[in-house]
Amino acid sequence: MNELHRKKLMDCFEEGQHGVVFVKGAGLMHRYGTDFEFPFRQESQFLYLTGVQEPDYAMLIDLRSGEYHLFAPVRDVQYAVWHGKVSTMEEIQRRYEPDFLHAADRVGEVIGEIGPDRIYVLDEEQAAWLREQGVRGGVSATGEGTGAGAGAGTGAGAGTGTHGRFETTALVDALTDCRLIKTEDEIAKLREAARVNNIAHREVMKALRPGMCEYELKAVFEYYQQKHGLMQPAYSGIHAGGVNSAILHYTDNNAPIRDGELYLIDAGYEFDGYASDVTRTYPAAARFTARQQQVYEAVLEAMERAISGAVPGAKMEDLHLAAARAILEGLADADVVRGDVDDMMEKNVFALFFPHGLGHFLGLDTHDVGGYPKGVDRIDRPGIRFLRARRDLQPGMVVTIEPGCYFIPALLKPALEDKEQRAFLNASLLQEMMEFGGVRIEDNLVITEDGHENLTDVPKTVADIEKLRKVAI
């Protein structure tokens, strides 16, 4: 799989140029200068190109020859004492199959032997690390020399240092293009992450009882992830009861969940680096209240409209606005908002209740790369300005669809004082709903040639949720 990724990357650069791609992998991280060691997770660009899940490695691709060099750390006896068996170079060679395997302290020497005109790196920090290894060169951030045809290594200033010039933009752009469209192997890993996450979400839905604390549900979720072999959270999970469910990135996860409240879980784990990101909202009781059901079904309708439109050629901003309209229509049916829906859309009333973007790309990172192509800016409009992806959907892209409706006092109280906005709001009902919380529903989709594949299989209709909750309680 990673060999194909390297081939995709090389195809982004002009053939035959005398340059190298260099990426340094992640090292171990510790808490605030102590010896408390965080669980290791490889840097995503390096993981994409190498598959190496160990710290302190580096890699290089010679763009002229196509040869792949891997640099492995030299471990001593003390490392073995504290961390376990040290792999031999022969074992590393068999595991990762580079064209050339070197000790990590030979990076400068190997680059010197190649003598490239240009060295493509992720950022200035990695360029600085190479300088520490004795590699010299100026820095460019022009993006010259990629497949756009600039002819790297042949133009003015192509060799300002003994080992070439560092270029800090083109590699990130090329890797973004590569990672945007997933290969079949990548999609298979995303399916496995989704399969286990589906199990864990169902188990939490069955486990919730009024009076439990948010961290107890977090523990259930993590148990079923790890029971099925997934060890790495894809992001800090949200386990939010009651008013906390209206906090978009709530992570305290320490409050009790009371009878009559909603519980929102937004959580996922990785399989081999590839993420799942699923959200469900349901009652602590066996059934939704009438008001909860009205809000929930507005969000569900928004999700269904967005999912039905998630096909090749669709624009993420169009899907967002379709979801926003559905939420307003549902809130109008519930008498939360009043007036013409077209007028409310024009006045951005939807953003009072749906203040975030509809979704994002998903892959080696939960908020995966490629959301905004060069030259495409965010839309300067409430709510939709936080959309994390603004592209036409293409087969092989993997996206989340996650509409939400929240009752956030920090947004609603000023709106009730605003002459233009309050005309659309049922002030007395909204005052009663200030502690309602929020509803979000999120699925993960693979865009296919003829539509999409939904990787998420967790109950989301009112009937299916209540059926499972009744059994649980």
Short mmCIF file of C-alpha atoms in Angstrom, two decimals:
data_model
loop_
_atom_site.label_atom_id
_atom_site.label_comp_id
_atom_site.label_asym_id
_atom_site.label_seq_id
_atom_site.Cartn_x
_atom_site.Cartn_y
_atom_site.Cartn_z
CA MET A 1 0.00 0.00 0.00
CA ASN A 2 2.71 2.50 0.97
CA GLU A 3 4.68 1.71 -2.17
CA LEU A 4 1.63 2.85 -4.17
CA HIS A 5 1.47 6.01 -2.06
CA ARG A 6 5.10 6.79 -2.87
CA LYS A 7 4.39 6.20 -6.56
CA LYS A 8 1.42 8.60 -6.40
CA LEU A 9 3.68 11.18 -4.79
CA MET A 10 6.42 10.80 -7.39
CA ASP A 11 3.83 11.31 -10.14
CA CYS A 12 3.21 14.80 -8.70
CA PHE A 13 6.78 15.86 -9.51
CA GLU A 14 8.41 16.47 -12.86
CA GLU A 15 10.03 13.27 -14.08
CA GLY A 16 13.82 13.05 -13.99
CA GLN A 17 14.48 16.09 -11.86
CA HIS A 18 17.52 15.93 -9.60
CA GLY A 19 15.67 16.39 -6.34
CA VAL A 20 14.81 14.43 -3.22
CA VAL A 21 11.77 14.25 -0.96
CA PHE A 22 12.69 14.09 2.72
CA VAL A 23 10.28 13.47 5.61
CA LYS A 24 11.22 13.00 9.23
CA GLY A 25 8.90 10.83 11.30
CA ALA A 26 7.67 11.60 14.79
CA GLY A 27 9.54 11.01 18.02
CA LEU A 28 8.24 10.13 21.45
CA MET A 29 6.39 12.91 23.28
CA HIS A 30 6.41 13.55 27.03
CA ARG A 31 4.24 15.63 29.31
CA TYR A 32 5.66 19.04 30.22
CA GLY A 33 9.29 18.04 30.58
CA THR A 34 8.60 14.93 32.68
CA ASP A 35 9.22 11.29 31.80
CA PHE A 36 5.48 10.67 31.40
CA GLU A 37 5.39 9.21 27.91
CA PHE A 38 2.33 9.67 25.69
CA PRO A 39 1.25 6.70 23.55
CA PHE A 40 3.13 6.95 20.27
CA ARG A 41 1.26 7.92 17.13
CA GLN A 42 3.18 8.41 13.91
CA GLU A 43 3.03 11.72 12.01
CA SER A 44 0.43 11.23 9.28
CA GLN A 45 2.46 12.26 6.22
CA PHE A 46 5.27 9.92 7.23
CA LEU A 47 2.84 7.11 8.00
CA TYR A 48 1.20 7.56 4.59
CA LEU A 49 4.51 7.15 2.78
CA THR A 50 6.16 4.45 4.88
CA GLY A 51 3.72 2.53 7.08
CA VAL A 52 6.28 2.84 9.89
CA GLN A 53 4.57 2.97 13.30
CA GLU A 54 7.79 3.40 15.32
CA PRO A 55 9.46 6.60 16.56
CA ASP A 56 12.63 8.30 15.34
CA TYR A 57 12.66 7.17 11.69
CA ALA A 58 13.17 9.28 8.57
CA MET A 59 12.73 8.65 4.86
CA LEU A 60 13.93 9.96 1.53
CA ILE A 61 12.85 9.45 -2.08
CA ASP A 62 15.34 10.14 -4.86
CA LEU A 63 13.10 11.67 -7.54
CA ARG A 64 15.55 10.93 -10.35
CA SER A 65 16.06 7.23 -9.63
CA GLY A 66 12.80 6.55 -7.77
CA GLU A 67 14.75 4.85 -4.97
CA TYR A 68 13.31 4.85 -1.46
CA HIS A 69 15.70 5.27 1.48
CA LEU A 70 14.63 4.54 5.05
CA PHE A 71 16.65 5.73 8.04
CA ALA A 72 16.25 3.71 11.23
CA PRO A 73 17.31 4.83 14.73
CA VAL A 74 20.28 3.14 16.32
CA ARG A 75 19.11 1.71 19.67
CA ASP A 76 21.41 0.85 22.56
CA VAL A 77 21.17 -1.65 25.40
CA GLN A 78 19.40 0.82 27.69
CA TYR A 79 16.65 1.26 25.11
CA ALA A 80 16.11 -2.49 25.15
CA VAL A 81 16.00 -2.48 28.97
CA TRP A 82 13.29 0.17 29.11
CA HIS A 83 11.36 -0.40 25.87
CA GLY A 84 11.91 -4.00 24.88
CA LYS A 85 13.57 -5.86 22.02
CA VAL A 86 15.58 -3.82 19.52
CA SER A 87 14.97 -4.87 15.92
CA THR A 88 17.98 -5.72 13.82
CA MET A 89 18.56 -3.94 10.53
CA GLU A 90 17.70 -7.22 8.77
CA GLU A 91 14.33 -7.35 10.56
CA ILE A 92 13.61 -3.71 9.71
CA GLN A 93 14.50 -4.37 6.07
CA ARG A 94 12.06 -7.31 5.89
CA ARG A 95 9.33 -5.35 7.67
CA TYR A 96 9.36 -2.18 5.55
CA GLU A 97 11.20 -3.22 2.35
CA PRO A 98 12.99 0.02 1.48
CA ASP A 99 15.36 0.07 -1.48
CA PHE A 100 18.08 1.18 0.94
CA LEU A 101 18.13 1.03 4.72
CA HIS A 102 20.51 3.24 6.68
CA ALA A 103 21.21 4.19 10.27
CA ALA A 104 19.47 7.46 11.11
CA ASP A 105 22.76 9.26 11.71
CA ARG A 106 23.64 8.85 8.01
CA VAL A 107 20.96 11.21 6.66
CA GLY A 108 23.40 14.02 5.87
CA GLU A 109 25.91 11.64 4.34
CA VAL A 110 23.34 9.98 2.05
CA ILE A 111 21.93 13.32 0.86
CA GLY A 112 25.49 14.43 0.18
CA GLU A 113 26.13 11.34 -1.94
CA ILE A 114 22.97 11.98 -3.99
CA GLY A 115 23.82 15.67 -4.35
CA PRO A 116 20.30 16.90 -5.22
CA ASP A 117 19.57 20.31 -6.69
CA ARG A 118 16.48 20.60 -4.51
CA ILE A 119 15.27 19.05 -1.25
CA TYR A 120 11.50 18.95 -0.71
CA VAL A 121 10.54 19.05 2.98
CA LEU A 122 7.30 19.51 4.92
CA ASP A 123 8.28 22.71 6.69
CA GLU A 124 11.10 24.91 7.90
CA GLU A 125 11.41 22.84 11.09
CA GLN A 126 12.41 19.76 9.08
CA ALA A 127 14.75 21.89 6.96
CA ALA A 128 16.39 23.11 10.18
CA TRP A 129 16.80 19.53 11.37
CA LEU A 130 18.57 18.65 8.12
CA ARG A 131 20.92 21.59 8.58
CA GLU A 132 21.82 20.15 11.96
CA GLN A 133 22.81 16.97 10.11
CA GLY A 134 25.17 18.99 7.92
CA VAL A 135 22.84 19.44 4.95
CA ARG A 136 23.08 22.99 3.60
CA GLY A 137 20.81 24.99 1.33
CA GLY A 138 18.63 28.05 1.05
CA VAL A 139 14.89 27.92 1.55
CA SER A 140 12.17 28.40 -1.06
CA ALA A 141 8.43 28.33 -0.51
CA THR A 142 7.44 28.91 -4.12
CA GLY A 143 6.07 25.49 -5.01
CA GLU A 144 8.36 25.38 -8.06
CA GLY A 145 9.26 22.06 -9.52
CA THR A 146 6.06 20.09 -9.07
CA GLY A 147 4.08 18.46 -11.83
CA ALA A 148 2.81 21.90 -12.81
CA GLY A 149 5.90 22.05 -14.99
CA ALA A 150 8.26 24.52 -13.33
CA GLY A 151 11.27 22.28 -13.97
CA ALA A 152 12.86 21.92 -10.56
CA GLY A 153 16.60 21.86 -10.44
CA THR A 154 17.06 23.53 -13.82
CA GLY A 155 16.04 27.13 -13.29
CA ALA A 156 17.51 30.14 -11.56
CA GLY A 157 18.55 29.55 -7.97
CA ALA A 158 18.17 25.78 -8.24
CA GLY A 159 21.32 25.05 -6.27
CA THR A 160 21.96 27.69 -3.66
CA GLY A 161 23.63 25.25 -1.24
CA THR A 162 26.09 22.41 -1.44
CA HIS A 163 23.29 19.84 -1.28
CA GLY A 164 20.57 21.88 -2.96
CA ARG A 165 17.79 24.23 -1.98
CA PHE A 166 15.10 23.41 0.55
CA GLU A 167 11.54 23.75 -0.77
CA THR A 168 8.82 23.94 1.90
CA THR A 169 5.54 24.18 0.00
CA ALA A 170 5.42 21.77 -2.94
CA LEU A 171 5.66 18.57 -0.85
CA VAL A 172 2.71 19.45 1.37
CA ASP A 173 0.64 20.37 -1.69
CA ALA A 174 1.56 17.12 -3.44
CA LEU A 175 0.79 14.97 -0.40
CA THR A 176 -2.56 16.71 -0.02
CA ASP A 177 -3.46 15.80 -3.60
CA CYS A 178 -2.36 12.20 -2.98
CA ARG A 179 -4.25 11.74 0.27
CA LEU A 180 -7.45 13.39 -0.95
CA ILE A 181 -8.47 10.40 -3.10
CA LYS A 182 -8.22 7.16 -1.13
CA THR A 183 -6.94 3.90 -2.59
CA GLU A 184 -8.88 0.66 -2.17
CA ASP A 185 -6.47 -0.41 0.58
CA GLU A 186 -7.11 2.81 2.46
CA ILE A 187 -10.87 2.42 2.13
CA ALA A 188 -10.57 -1.12 3.48
CA LYS A 189 -8.85 0.25 6.59
CA LEU A 190 -11.54 2.91 6.97
CA ARG A 191 -14.19 0.19 6.71
CA GLU A 192 -12.53 -1.75 9.52
CA ALA A 193 -12.31 1.34 11.72
CA ALA A 194 -16.00 1.95 11.01
CA ARG A 195 -16.95 -1.67 11.75
CA VAL A 196 -15.48 -1.53 15.25
CA ASN A 197 -16.77 1.97 15.91
CA ASN A 198 -20.27 0.84 14.93
CA ILE A 199 -20.04 -1.90 17.57
CA ALA A 200 -18.79 0.48 20.26
CA HIS A 201 -21.47 3.09 19.56
CA ARG A 202 -24.22 0.47 19.73
CA GLU A 203 -22.91 -0.80 23.06
CA VAL A 204 -22.91 2.70 24.54
CA MET A 205 -26.47 3.21 23.30
CA LYS A 206 -27.44 0.04 25.16
CA ALA A 207 -25.46 0.92 28.30
CA LEU A 208 -26.80 4.41 29.08
CA ARG A 209 -28.97 4.71 32.19
CA PRO A 210 -30.20 7.93 33.83
CA GLY A 211 -27.81 8.97 36.58
CA MET A 212 -24.67 7.59 34.92
CA CYS A 213 -21.75 9.97 34.48
CA GLU A 214 -20.39 10.93 31.11
CA TYR A 215 -17.06 9.29 31.88
CA GLU A 216 -18.81 5.95 32.46
CA LEU A 217 -20.10 6.01 28.90
CA LYS A 218 -16.64 7.02 27.70
CA ALA A 219 -15.27 3.95 29.49
CA VAL A 220 -17.81 1.68 27.80
CA PHE A 221 -16.91 3.12 24.40
CA GLU A 222 -13.19 2.69 24.94
CA TYR A 223 -13.64 -0.84 26.28
CA TYR A 224 -15.32 -2.06 23.11
CA GLN A 225 -12.78 -0.32 20.89
CA GLN A 226 -9.88 -1.96 22.66
CA LYS A 227 -11.67 -5.30 22.97
CA HIS A 228 -11.67 -5.36 19.16
CA GLY A 229 -8.03 -4.33 18.86
CA LEU A 230 -8.28 -0.59 18.24
CA MET A 231 -5.97 1.24 20.64
CA GLN A 232 -5.65 4.79 19.33
CA PRO A 233 -8.42 7.43 19.64
CA ALA A 234 -8.88 9.33 16.40
CA TYR A 235 -9.59 12.51 18.41
CA SER A 236 -10.68 13.62 21.86
CA GLY A 237 -14.13 12.13 22.17
CA ILE A 238 -17.20 14.11 23.23
CA HIS A 239 -19.49 12.47 25.81
CA ALA A 240 -22.00 15.17 26.62
CA GLY A 241 -25.22 15.03 28.61
CA GLY A 242 -27.88 17.73 28.89
CA VAL A 243 -26.64 21.30 28.39
CA ASN A 244 -23.14 20.01 27.64
CA SER A 245 -24.42 18.61 24.35
CA ALA A 246 -24.61 22.20 23.06
CA ILE A 247 -20.85 22.69 23.56
CA LEU A 248 -19.37 21.81 20.17
CA HIS A 249 -16.00 20.56 21.42
CA TYR A 250 -16.90 19.54 24.95
CA THR A 251 -14.25 17.27 26.47
CA ASP A 252 -14.69 17.49 30.27
CA ASN A 253 -16.84 14.34 30.12
CA ASN A 254 -17.41 14.37 33.89
CA ALA A 255 -21.04 15.35 34.52
CA PRO A 256 -24.01 13.16 35.41
CA ILE A 257 -26.62 12.46 32.73
CA ARG A 258 -30.08 13.00 34.18
CA ASP A 259 -33.40 11.45 33.31
CA GLY A 260 -35.11 13.57 30.68
CA GLU A 261 -31.83 14.81 29.18
CA LEU A 262 -30.22 14.00 25.86
CA TYR A 263 -26.79 12.40 25.57
CA LEU A 264 -24.51 13.27 22.64
CA ILE A 265 -21.55 11.03 21.83
CA ASP A 266 -19.07 12.12 19.16
CA ALA A 267 -16.18 9.66 19.28
CA GLY A 268 -14.04 7.38 17.15
CA TYR A 269 -10.91 5.27 17.08
CA GLU A 270 -8.33 4.53 14.39
CA PHE A 271 -7.51 1.29 12.62
CA ASP A 272 -3.89 1.27 11.44
CA GLY A 273 -3.97 5.06 11.45
CA TYR A 274 -7.30 5.46 9.61
CA ALA A 275 -10.08 7.17 11.54
CA SER A 276 -13.76 6.74 12.21
CA ASP A 277 -15.79 9.76 13.36
CA VAL A 278 -19.39 9.07 14.35
CA THR A 279 -21.93 11.08 16.36
CA ARG A 280 -25.24 10.02 17.81
CA THR A 281 -27.68 11.78 20.14
CA TYR A 282 -30.37 9.98 22.14
CA PRO A 283 -32.33 10.24 25.38
CA ALA A 284 -31.18 9.03 28.75
CA ALA A 285 -34.72 7.69 29.11
CA ALA A 286 -36.22 4.99 26.93
CA ARG A 287 -38.01 7.51 24.70
CA PHE A 288 -37.54 11.00 23.31
CA THR A 289 -39.82 13.66 24.72
CA ALA A 290 -42.08 15.31 22.15
CA ARG A 291 -39.87 18.41 21.99
CA GLN A 292 -36.67 16.35 21.77
CA GLN A 293 -38.15 14.33 18.94
CA GLN A 294 -39.11 17.47 17.00
CA VAL A 295 -35.57 18.83 17.15
CA TYR A 296 -34.03 15.42 16.51
CA GLU A 297 -36.13 14.77 13.43
CA ALA A 298 -35.22 18.20 12.03
CA VAL A 299 -31.56 17.21 12.24
CA LEU A 300 -32.22 13.74 10.85
CA GLU A 301 -34.02 15.25 7.86
CA ALA A 302 -31.06 17.57 7.34
CA MET A 303 -28.72 14.59 7.39
CA GLU A 304 -30.83 12.55 4.98
CA ARG A 305 -30.99 15.42 2.49
CA ALA A 306 -27.25 15.97 2.67
CA ILE A 307 -26.46 12.26 2.34
CA SER A 308 -28.80 11.85 -0.62
CA GLY A 309 -26.94 14.68 -2.35
CA ALA A 310 -23.45 13.34 -1.58
CA VAL A 311 -22.58 12.17 -5.09
CA PRO A 312 -19.75 12.95 -7.51
CA GLY A 313 -19.84 16.58 -8.56
CA ALA A 314 -21.77 17.80 -5.51
CA LYS A 315 -20.43 20.87 -3.73
CA MET A 316 -20.01 20.66 0.03
CA GLU A 317 -21.37 24.20 0.48
CA ASP A 318 -24.56 23.26 -1.38
CA LEU A 319 -25.02 20.25 0.88
CA HIS A 320 -24.47 22.47 3.91
CA LEU A 321 -27.12 24.94 2.84
CA ALA A 322 -29.59 22.15 2.04
CA ALA A 323 -29.08 20.80 5.56
CA ALA A 324 -29.48 24.28 7.05
CA ARG A 325 -32.79 24.75 5.23
CA ALA A 326 -34.06 21.39 6.52
CA ILE A 327 -33.22 22.38 10.10
CA LEU A 328 -35.08 25.67 9.76
CA GLU A 329 -38.10 23.88 8.29
CA GLY A 330 -38.12 21.47 11.21
CA LEU A 331 -37.77 24.26 13.75
CA ALA A 332 -40.62 26.12 12.04
CA ASP A 333 -42.80 23.03 12.36
CA ALA A 334 -41.92 23.00 16.07
CA ASP A 335 -42.76 26.72 16.36
CA VAL A 336 -39.22 27.53 17.49
CA VAL A 337 -38.80 29.89 14.54
CA ARG A 338 -41.48 31.77 12.61
CA GLY A 339 -41.68 33.28 9.19
CA ASP A 340 -40.72 32.49 5.63
CA VAL A 341 -37.87 29.97 5.39
CA ASP A 342 -36.36 31.77 2.39
CA ASP A 343 -36.23 34.98 4.40
CA MET A 344 -34.67 33.16 7.34
CA MET A 345 -32.02 31.61 5.06
CA GLU A 346 -31.24 35.04 3.63
CA LYS A 347 -30.87 36.50 7.14
CA ASN A 348 -28.66 33.56 8.25
CA VAL A 349 -31.04 32.57 11.05
CA PHE A 350 -29.92 28.96 10.49
CA ALA A 351 -26.48 29.81 11.90
CA LEU A 352 -27.99 30.55 15.32
CA PHE A 353 -28.86 26.85 15.59
CA PHE A 354 -26.34 25.25 13.18
CA PRO A 355 -23.13 27.22 13.81
CA HIS A 356 -20.57 24.76 12.39
CA GLY A 357 -19.77 23.18 9.04
CA LEU A 358 -21.63 20.18 7.66
CA GLY A 359 -18.61 17.90 7.47
CA HIS A 360 -14.97 17.30 6.60
CA PHE A 361 -12.66 14.84 4.91
CA LEU A 362 -11.69 11.70 6.81
CA GLY A 363 -8.58 9.55 6.56
CA LEU A 364 -5.28 9.37 8.43
CA ASP A 365 -6.49 12.45 10.29
CA THR A 366 -10.01 12.99 11.55
CA HIS A 367 -10.08 16.41 9.92
CA ASP A 368 -8.15 15.14 6.94
CA VAL A 369 -6.16 17.20 4.48
CA GLY A 370 -7.46 18.85 1.33
CA GLY A 371 -10.53 20.71 2.51
CA TYR A 372 -9.72 23.88 0.62
CA PRO A 373 -7.87 23.79 -2.71
CA LYS A 374 -5.55 26.66 -3.48
CA GLY A 375 -7.43 29.74 -4.57
CA VAL A 376 -10.67 28.72 -2.82
CA ASP A 377 -11.51 30.78 0.26
CA ARG A 378 -13.95 30.24 3.07
CA ILE A 379 -17.42 31.66 2.50
CA ASP A 380 -17.81 34.79 4.60
CA ARG A 381 -21.21 33.92 6.00
CA PRO A 382 -22.30 32.85 9.50
CA GLY A 383 -22.19 29.11 10.14
CA ILE A 384 -20.94 28.06 6.74
CA ARG A 385 -17.67 29.94 7.22
CA PHE A 386 -16.68 27.04 9.49
CA LEU A 387 -17.20 24.45 6.74
CA ARG A 388 -13.98 22.40 6.73
CA ALA A 389 -14.19 21.27 3.10
CA ARG A 390 -15.15 23.27 0.04
CA ARG A 391 -14.63 21.04 -2.96
CA ASP A 392 -16.64 19.23 -5.58
CA LEU A 393 -16.94 15.65 -4.38
CA GLN A 394 -15.09 12.98 -6.37
CA PRO A 395 -15.03 9.18 -6.22
CA GLY A 396 -12.53 8.04 -3.61
CA MET A 397 -13.07 10.97 -1.29
CA VAL A 398 -14.22 10.10 2.24
CA VAL A 399 -16.35 12.68 4.04
CA THR A 400 -18.39 13.08 7.18
CA ILE A 401 -21.94 14.42 7.12
CA GLU A 402 -22.79 15.89 10.54
CA PRO A 403 -25.59 18.44 10.77
CA GLY A 404 -26.56 19.69 14.20
CA CYS A 405 -29.07 21.88 15.99
CA TYR A 406 -28.12 23.49 19.30
CA PHE A 407 -29.63 25.89 21.78
CA ILE A 408 -26.60 27.96 22.77
CA PRO A 409 -27.36 30.90 25.06
CA ALA A 410 -24.27 32.79 23.85
CA LEU A 411 -25.84 32.90 20.36
CA LEU A 412 -29.54 33.02 21.16
CA LYS A 413 -29.60 35.73 23.84
CA PRO A 414 -27.99 38.39 21.61
CA ALA A 415 -30.26 37.31 18.74
CA LEU A 416 -33.31 37.90 20.92
CA GLU A 417 -32.05 41.46 21.43
CA ASP A 418 -31.43 42.00 17.72
CA LYS A 419 -34.35 43.67 15.97
CA GLU A 420 -33.83 41.88 12.65
CA GLN A 421 -33.28 38.36 14.00
CA ARG A 422 -35.79 38.33 16.85
CA ALA A 423 -38.61 38.80 14.36
CA PHE A 424 -38.07 35.17 13.34
CA LEU A 425 -37.71 33.74 16.85
CA ASN A 426 -40.33 32.45 19.28
CA ALA A 427 -38.80 34.23 22.26
CA SER A 428 -40.89 32.63 24.99
CA LEU A 429 -40.24 29.10 23.76
CA LEU A 430 -36.54 29.76 23.28
CA GLN A 431 -36.26 31.05 26.84
CA GLU A 432 -37.63 27.69 27.98
CA MET A 433 -35.14 25.82 25.76
CA MET A 434 -31.93 27.55 26.83
CA GLU A 435 -30.88 24.40 28.71
CA PHE A 436 -32.13 21.96 26.08
CA GLY A 437 -28.61 21.19 24.82
CA GLY A 438 -28.12 20.06 21.25
CA VAL A 439 -28.50 17.31 18.68
CA ARG A 440 -25.87 16.17 16.20
CA ILE A 441 -25.89 13.10 13.96
CA GLU A 442 -22.83 12.06 11.96
CA ASP A 443 -22.09 9.35 9.39
CA ASN A 444 -18.97 8.59 7.32
CA LEU A 445 -19.34 8.29 3.54
CA VAL A 446 -17.08 7.02 0.77
CA ILE A 447 -17.93 8.81 -2.49
CA THR A 448 -18.26 6.23 -5.27
CA GLU A 449 -18.66 6.41 -9.05
CA ASP A 450 -22.46 6.17 -8.77
CA GLY A 451 -23.13 7.78 -5.40
CA HIS A 452 -21.73 6.87 -2.01
CA GLU A 453 -21.13 4.05 0.46
CA ASN A 454 -22.18 4.76 4.04
CA LEU A 455 -19.68 3.18 6.45
CA THR A 456 -21.76 3.98 9.53
CA ASP A 457 -24.30 1.47 10.83
CA VAL A 458 -25.57 2.77 14.17
CA PRO A 459 -29.30 3.35 14.84
CA LYS A 460 -30.37 6.89 13.98
CA THR A 461 -34.11 6.91 13.31
CA VAL A 462 -36.29 7.63 16.31
CA ALA A 463 -37.93 4.21 16.00
CA ASP A 464 -34.61 2.33 15.85
CA ILE A 465 -33.09 4.27 18.73
CA GLU A 466 -36.13 3.81 20.97
CA LYS A 467 -36.27 0.12 20.13
CA LEU A 468 -32.69 -0.34 21.36
CA ARG A 469 -33.14 1.97 24.34
CA LYS A 470 -36.26 0.10 25.51
CA VAL A 471 -34.36 -3.17 25.48
CA ALA A 472 -31.51 -1.53 27.37
CA ILE A 473 -33.67 0.01 30.10
#
